[in-house]
mmCIF file with all atom_site columns, C-alpha atoms in Angstrom:
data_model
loop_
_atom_site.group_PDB
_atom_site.id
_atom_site.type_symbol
_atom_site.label_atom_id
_atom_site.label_alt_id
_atom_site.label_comp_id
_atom_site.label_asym_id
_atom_site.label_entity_id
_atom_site.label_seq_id
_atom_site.pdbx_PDB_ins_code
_atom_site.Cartn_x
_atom_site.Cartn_y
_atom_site.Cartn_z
_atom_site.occupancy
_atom_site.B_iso_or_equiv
_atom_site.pdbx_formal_charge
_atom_site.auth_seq_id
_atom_site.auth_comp_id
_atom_site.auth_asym_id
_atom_site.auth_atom_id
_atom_site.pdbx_PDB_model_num
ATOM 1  C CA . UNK F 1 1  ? -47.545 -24.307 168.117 1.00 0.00 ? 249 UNK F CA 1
ATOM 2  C CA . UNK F 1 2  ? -47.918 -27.796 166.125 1.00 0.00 ? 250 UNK F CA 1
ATOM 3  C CA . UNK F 1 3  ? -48.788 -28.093 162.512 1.00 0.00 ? 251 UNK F CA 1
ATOM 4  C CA . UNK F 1 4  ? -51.676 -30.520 161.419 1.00 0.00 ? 252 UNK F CA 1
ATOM 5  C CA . UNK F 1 5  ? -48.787 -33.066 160.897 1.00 0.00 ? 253 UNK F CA 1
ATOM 6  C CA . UNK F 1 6  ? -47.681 -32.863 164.658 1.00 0.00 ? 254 UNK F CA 1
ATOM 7  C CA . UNK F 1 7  ? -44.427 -31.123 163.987 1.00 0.00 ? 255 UNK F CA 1
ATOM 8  C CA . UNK F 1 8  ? -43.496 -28.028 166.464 1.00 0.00 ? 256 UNK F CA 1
ATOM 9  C CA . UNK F 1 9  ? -42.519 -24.916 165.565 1.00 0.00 ? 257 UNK F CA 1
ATOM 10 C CA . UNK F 1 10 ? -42.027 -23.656 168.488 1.00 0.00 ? 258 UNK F CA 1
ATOM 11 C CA . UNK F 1 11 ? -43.013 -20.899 170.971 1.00 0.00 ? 259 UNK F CA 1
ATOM 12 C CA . UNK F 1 12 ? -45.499 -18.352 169.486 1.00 0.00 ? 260 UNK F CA 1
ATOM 13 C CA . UNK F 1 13 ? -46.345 -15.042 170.325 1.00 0.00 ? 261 UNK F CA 1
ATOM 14 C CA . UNK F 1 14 ? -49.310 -12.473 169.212 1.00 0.00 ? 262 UNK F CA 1
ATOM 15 C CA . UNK F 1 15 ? -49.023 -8.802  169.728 1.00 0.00 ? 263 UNK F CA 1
ATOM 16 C CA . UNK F 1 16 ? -51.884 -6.924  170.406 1.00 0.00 ? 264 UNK F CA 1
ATOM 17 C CA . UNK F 1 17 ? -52.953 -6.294  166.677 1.00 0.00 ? 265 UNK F CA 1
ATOM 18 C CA . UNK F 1 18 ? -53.061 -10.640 166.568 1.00 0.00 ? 266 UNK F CA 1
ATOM 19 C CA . UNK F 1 19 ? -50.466 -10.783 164.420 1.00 0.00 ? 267 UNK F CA 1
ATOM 20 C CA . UNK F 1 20 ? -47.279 -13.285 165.332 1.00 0.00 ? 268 UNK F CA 1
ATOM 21 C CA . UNK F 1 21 ? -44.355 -11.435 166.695 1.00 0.00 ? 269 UNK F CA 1
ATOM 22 C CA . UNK F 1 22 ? -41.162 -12.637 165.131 1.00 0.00 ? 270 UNK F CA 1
ATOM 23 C CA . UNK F 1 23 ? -38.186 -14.554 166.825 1.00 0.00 ? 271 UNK F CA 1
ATOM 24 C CA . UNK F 1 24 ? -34.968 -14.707 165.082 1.00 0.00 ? 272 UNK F CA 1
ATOM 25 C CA . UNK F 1 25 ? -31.778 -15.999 164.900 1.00 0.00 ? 273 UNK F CA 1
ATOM 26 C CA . UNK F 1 26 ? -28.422 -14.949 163.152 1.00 0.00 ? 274 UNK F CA 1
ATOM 27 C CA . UNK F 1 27 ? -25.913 -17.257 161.428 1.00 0.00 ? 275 UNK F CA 1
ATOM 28 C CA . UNK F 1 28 ? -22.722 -16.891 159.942 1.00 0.00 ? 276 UNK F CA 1
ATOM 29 C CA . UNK F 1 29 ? -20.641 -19.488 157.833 1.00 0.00 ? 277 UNK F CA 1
ATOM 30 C CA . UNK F 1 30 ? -17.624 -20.401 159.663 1.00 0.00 ? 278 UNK F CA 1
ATOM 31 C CA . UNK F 1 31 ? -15.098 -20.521 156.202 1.00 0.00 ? 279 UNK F CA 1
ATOM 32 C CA . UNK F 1 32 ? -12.518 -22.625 158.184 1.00 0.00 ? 280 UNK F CA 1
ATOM 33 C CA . UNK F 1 33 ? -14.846 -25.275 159.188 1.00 0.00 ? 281 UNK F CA 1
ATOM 34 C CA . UNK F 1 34 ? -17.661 -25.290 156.890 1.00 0.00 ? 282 UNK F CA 1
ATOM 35 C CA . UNK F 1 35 ? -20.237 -24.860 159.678 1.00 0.00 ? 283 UNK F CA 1
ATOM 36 C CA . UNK F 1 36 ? -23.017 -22.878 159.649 1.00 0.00 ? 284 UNK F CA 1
ATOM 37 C CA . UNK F 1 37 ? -22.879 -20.914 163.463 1.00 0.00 ? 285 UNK F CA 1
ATOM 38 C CA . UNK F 1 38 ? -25.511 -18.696 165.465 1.00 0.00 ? 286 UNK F CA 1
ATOM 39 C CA . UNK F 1 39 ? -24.099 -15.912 166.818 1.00 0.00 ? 287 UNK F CA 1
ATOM 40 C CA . UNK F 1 40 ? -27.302 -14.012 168.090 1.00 0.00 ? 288 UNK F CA 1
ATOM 41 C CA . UNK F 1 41 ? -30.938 -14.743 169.028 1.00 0.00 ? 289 UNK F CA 1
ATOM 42 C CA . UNK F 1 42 ? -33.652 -11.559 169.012 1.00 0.00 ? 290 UNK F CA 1
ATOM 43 C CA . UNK F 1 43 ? -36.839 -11.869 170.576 1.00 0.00 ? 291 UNK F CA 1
ATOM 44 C CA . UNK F 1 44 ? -39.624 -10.179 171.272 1.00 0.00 ? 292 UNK F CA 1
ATOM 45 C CA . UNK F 1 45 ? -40.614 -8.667  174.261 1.00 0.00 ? 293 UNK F CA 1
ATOM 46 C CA . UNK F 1 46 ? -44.190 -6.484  174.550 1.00 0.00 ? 294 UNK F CA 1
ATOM 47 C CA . UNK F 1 47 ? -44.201 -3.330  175.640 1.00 0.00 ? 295 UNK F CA 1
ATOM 48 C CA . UNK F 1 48 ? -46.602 -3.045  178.736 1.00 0.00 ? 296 UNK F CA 1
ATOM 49 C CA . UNK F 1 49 ? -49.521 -0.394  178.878 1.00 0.00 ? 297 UNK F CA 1
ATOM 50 C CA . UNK F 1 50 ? -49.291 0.484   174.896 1.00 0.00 ? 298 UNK F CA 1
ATOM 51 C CA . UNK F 1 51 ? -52.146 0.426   172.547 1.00 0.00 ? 299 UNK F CA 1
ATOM 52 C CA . UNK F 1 52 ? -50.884 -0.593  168.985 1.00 0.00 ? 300 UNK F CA 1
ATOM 53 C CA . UNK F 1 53 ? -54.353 0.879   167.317 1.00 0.00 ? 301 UNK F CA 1
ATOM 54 C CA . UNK F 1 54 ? -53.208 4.176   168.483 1.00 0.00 ? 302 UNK F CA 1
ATOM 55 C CA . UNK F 1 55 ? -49.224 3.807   167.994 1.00 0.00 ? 303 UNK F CA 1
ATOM 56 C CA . UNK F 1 56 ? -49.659 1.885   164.551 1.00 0.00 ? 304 UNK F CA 1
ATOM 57 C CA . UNK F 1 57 ? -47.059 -0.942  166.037 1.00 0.00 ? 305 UNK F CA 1
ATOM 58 C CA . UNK F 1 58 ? -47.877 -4.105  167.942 1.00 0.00 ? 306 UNK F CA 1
ATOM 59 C CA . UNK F 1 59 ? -46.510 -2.763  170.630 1.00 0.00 ? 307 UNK F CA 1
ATOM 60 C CA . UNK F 1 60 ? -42.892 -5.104  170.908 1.00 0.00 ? 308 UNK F CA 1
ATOM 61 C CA . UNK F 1 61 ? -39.259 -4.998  171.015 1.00 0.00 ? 309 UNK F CA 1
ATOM 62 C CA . UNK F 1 62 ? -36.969 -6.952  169.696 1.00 0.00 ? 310 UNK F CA 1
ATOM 63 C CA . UNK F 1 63 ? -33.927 -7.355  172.615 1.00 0.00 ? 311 UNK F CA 1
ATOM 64 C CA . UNK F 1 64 ? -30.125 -8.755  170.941 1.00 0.00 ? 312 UNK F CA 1
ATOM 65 C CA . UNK F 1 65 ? -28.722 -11.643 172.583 1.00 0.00 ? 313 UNK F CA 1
ATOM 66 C CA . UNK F 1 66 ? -25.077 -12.391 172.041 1.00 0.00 ? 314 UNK F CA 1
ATOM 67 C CA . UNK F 1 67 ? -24.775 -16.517 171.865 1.00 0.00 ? 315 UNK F CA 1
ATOM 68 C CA . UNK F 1 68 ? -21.144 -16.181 170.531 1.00 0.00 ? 316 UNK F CA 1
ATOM 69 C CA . UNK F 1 69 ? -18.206 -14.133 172.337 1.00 0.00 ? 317 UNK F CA 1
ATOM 70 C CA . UNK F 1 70 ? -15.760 -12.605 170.512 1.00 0.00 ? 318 UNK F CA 1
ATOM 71 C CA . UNK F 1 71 ? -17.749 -12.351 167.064 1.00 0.00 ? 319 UNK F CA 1
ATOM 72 C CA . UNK F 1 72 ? -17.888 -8.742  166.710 1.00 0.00 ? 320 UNK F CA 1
ATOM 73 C CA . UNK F 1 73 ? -14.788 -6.778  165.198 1.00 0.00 ? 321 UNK F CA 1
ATOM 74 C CA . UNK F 1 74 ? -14.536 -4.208  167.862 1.00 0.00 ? 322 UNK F CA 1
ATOM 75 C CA . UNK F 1 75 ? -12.188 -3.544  170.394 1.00 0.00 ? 323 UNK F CA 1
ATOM 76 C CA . UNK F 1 76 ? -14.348 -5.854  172.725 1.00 0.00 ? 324 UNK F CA 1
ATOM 77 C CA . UNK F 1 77 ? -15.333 -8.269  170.960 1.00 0.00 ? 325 UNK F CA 1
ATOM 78 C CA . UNK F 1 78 ? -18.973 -7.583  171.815 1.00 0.00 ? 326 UNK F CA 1
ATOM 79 C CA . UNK F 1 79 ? -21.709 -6.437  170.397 1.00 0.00 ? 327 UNK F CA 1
ATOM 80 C CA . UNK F 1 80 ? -21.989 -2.571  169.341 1.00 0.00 ? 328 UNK F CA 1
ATOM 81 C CA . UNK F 1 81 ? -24.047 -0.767  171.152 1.00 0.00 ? 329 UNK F CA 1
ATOM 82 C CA . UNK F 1 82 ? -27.593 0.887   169.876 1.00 0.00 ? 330 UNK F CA 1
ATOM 83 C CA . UNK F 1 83 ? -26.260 4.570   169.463 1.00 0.00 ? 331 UNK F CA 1
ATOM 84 C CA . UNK F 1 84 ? -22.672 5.176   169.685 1.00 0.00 ? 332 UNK F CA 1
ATOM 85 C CA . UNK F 1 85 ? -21.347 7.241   171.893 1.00 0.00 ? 333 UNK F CA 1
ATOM 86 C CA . UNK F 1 86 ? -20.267 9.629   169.242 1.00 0.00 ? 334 UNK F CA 1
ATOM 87 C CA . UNK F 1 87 ? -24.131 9.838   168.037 1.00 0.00 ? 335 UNK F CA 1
ATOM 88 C CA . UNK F 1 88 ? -25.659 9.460   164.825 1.00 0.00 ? 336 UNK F CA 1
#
């Protein structure tokens, strides 16, 4: 998409319900260097054969991308999964 004054903003996506479907990023401060790092990207991926009138979503996901090893403070060093193996 580009703005009136020709400057991107990148890819954009509508769900079904025409409203934009959010990408994002997360950052962390590096303390040591003063630097502002990424250390995931989510985006958006629709959800095929689903009818947001009737669920009351717009029908997406948002799927975790690790763009930094090691971040995470477990055992791994990866990210945590969605429901422990322990449960809720």
């Amino acid at each position: 998409m580009v703005s009136t004054a020709g400057i991107g903003s990148g890819t954009v996506m509508l769900d079904d319900l025409a409203e934009r479907v959010p990408f994002y990023s997360a950052f962390f401060v590096d303390k040591e260097r003063d630097q502002v790092k990424p250390f995931a990207n989510m985006a958006p991926s629709m959800i095929m054969n689903c009818d947001g009138i009737k669920t009351g979503t717009g029908c997406f996901e948002i799927n975790v991308t690790e763009v930094l090893t090691s971040f995470w403070p477990s055992i791994d060093g990866n990210l945590p999964i969605d429901e422990p193996v322990c449960g809720f």
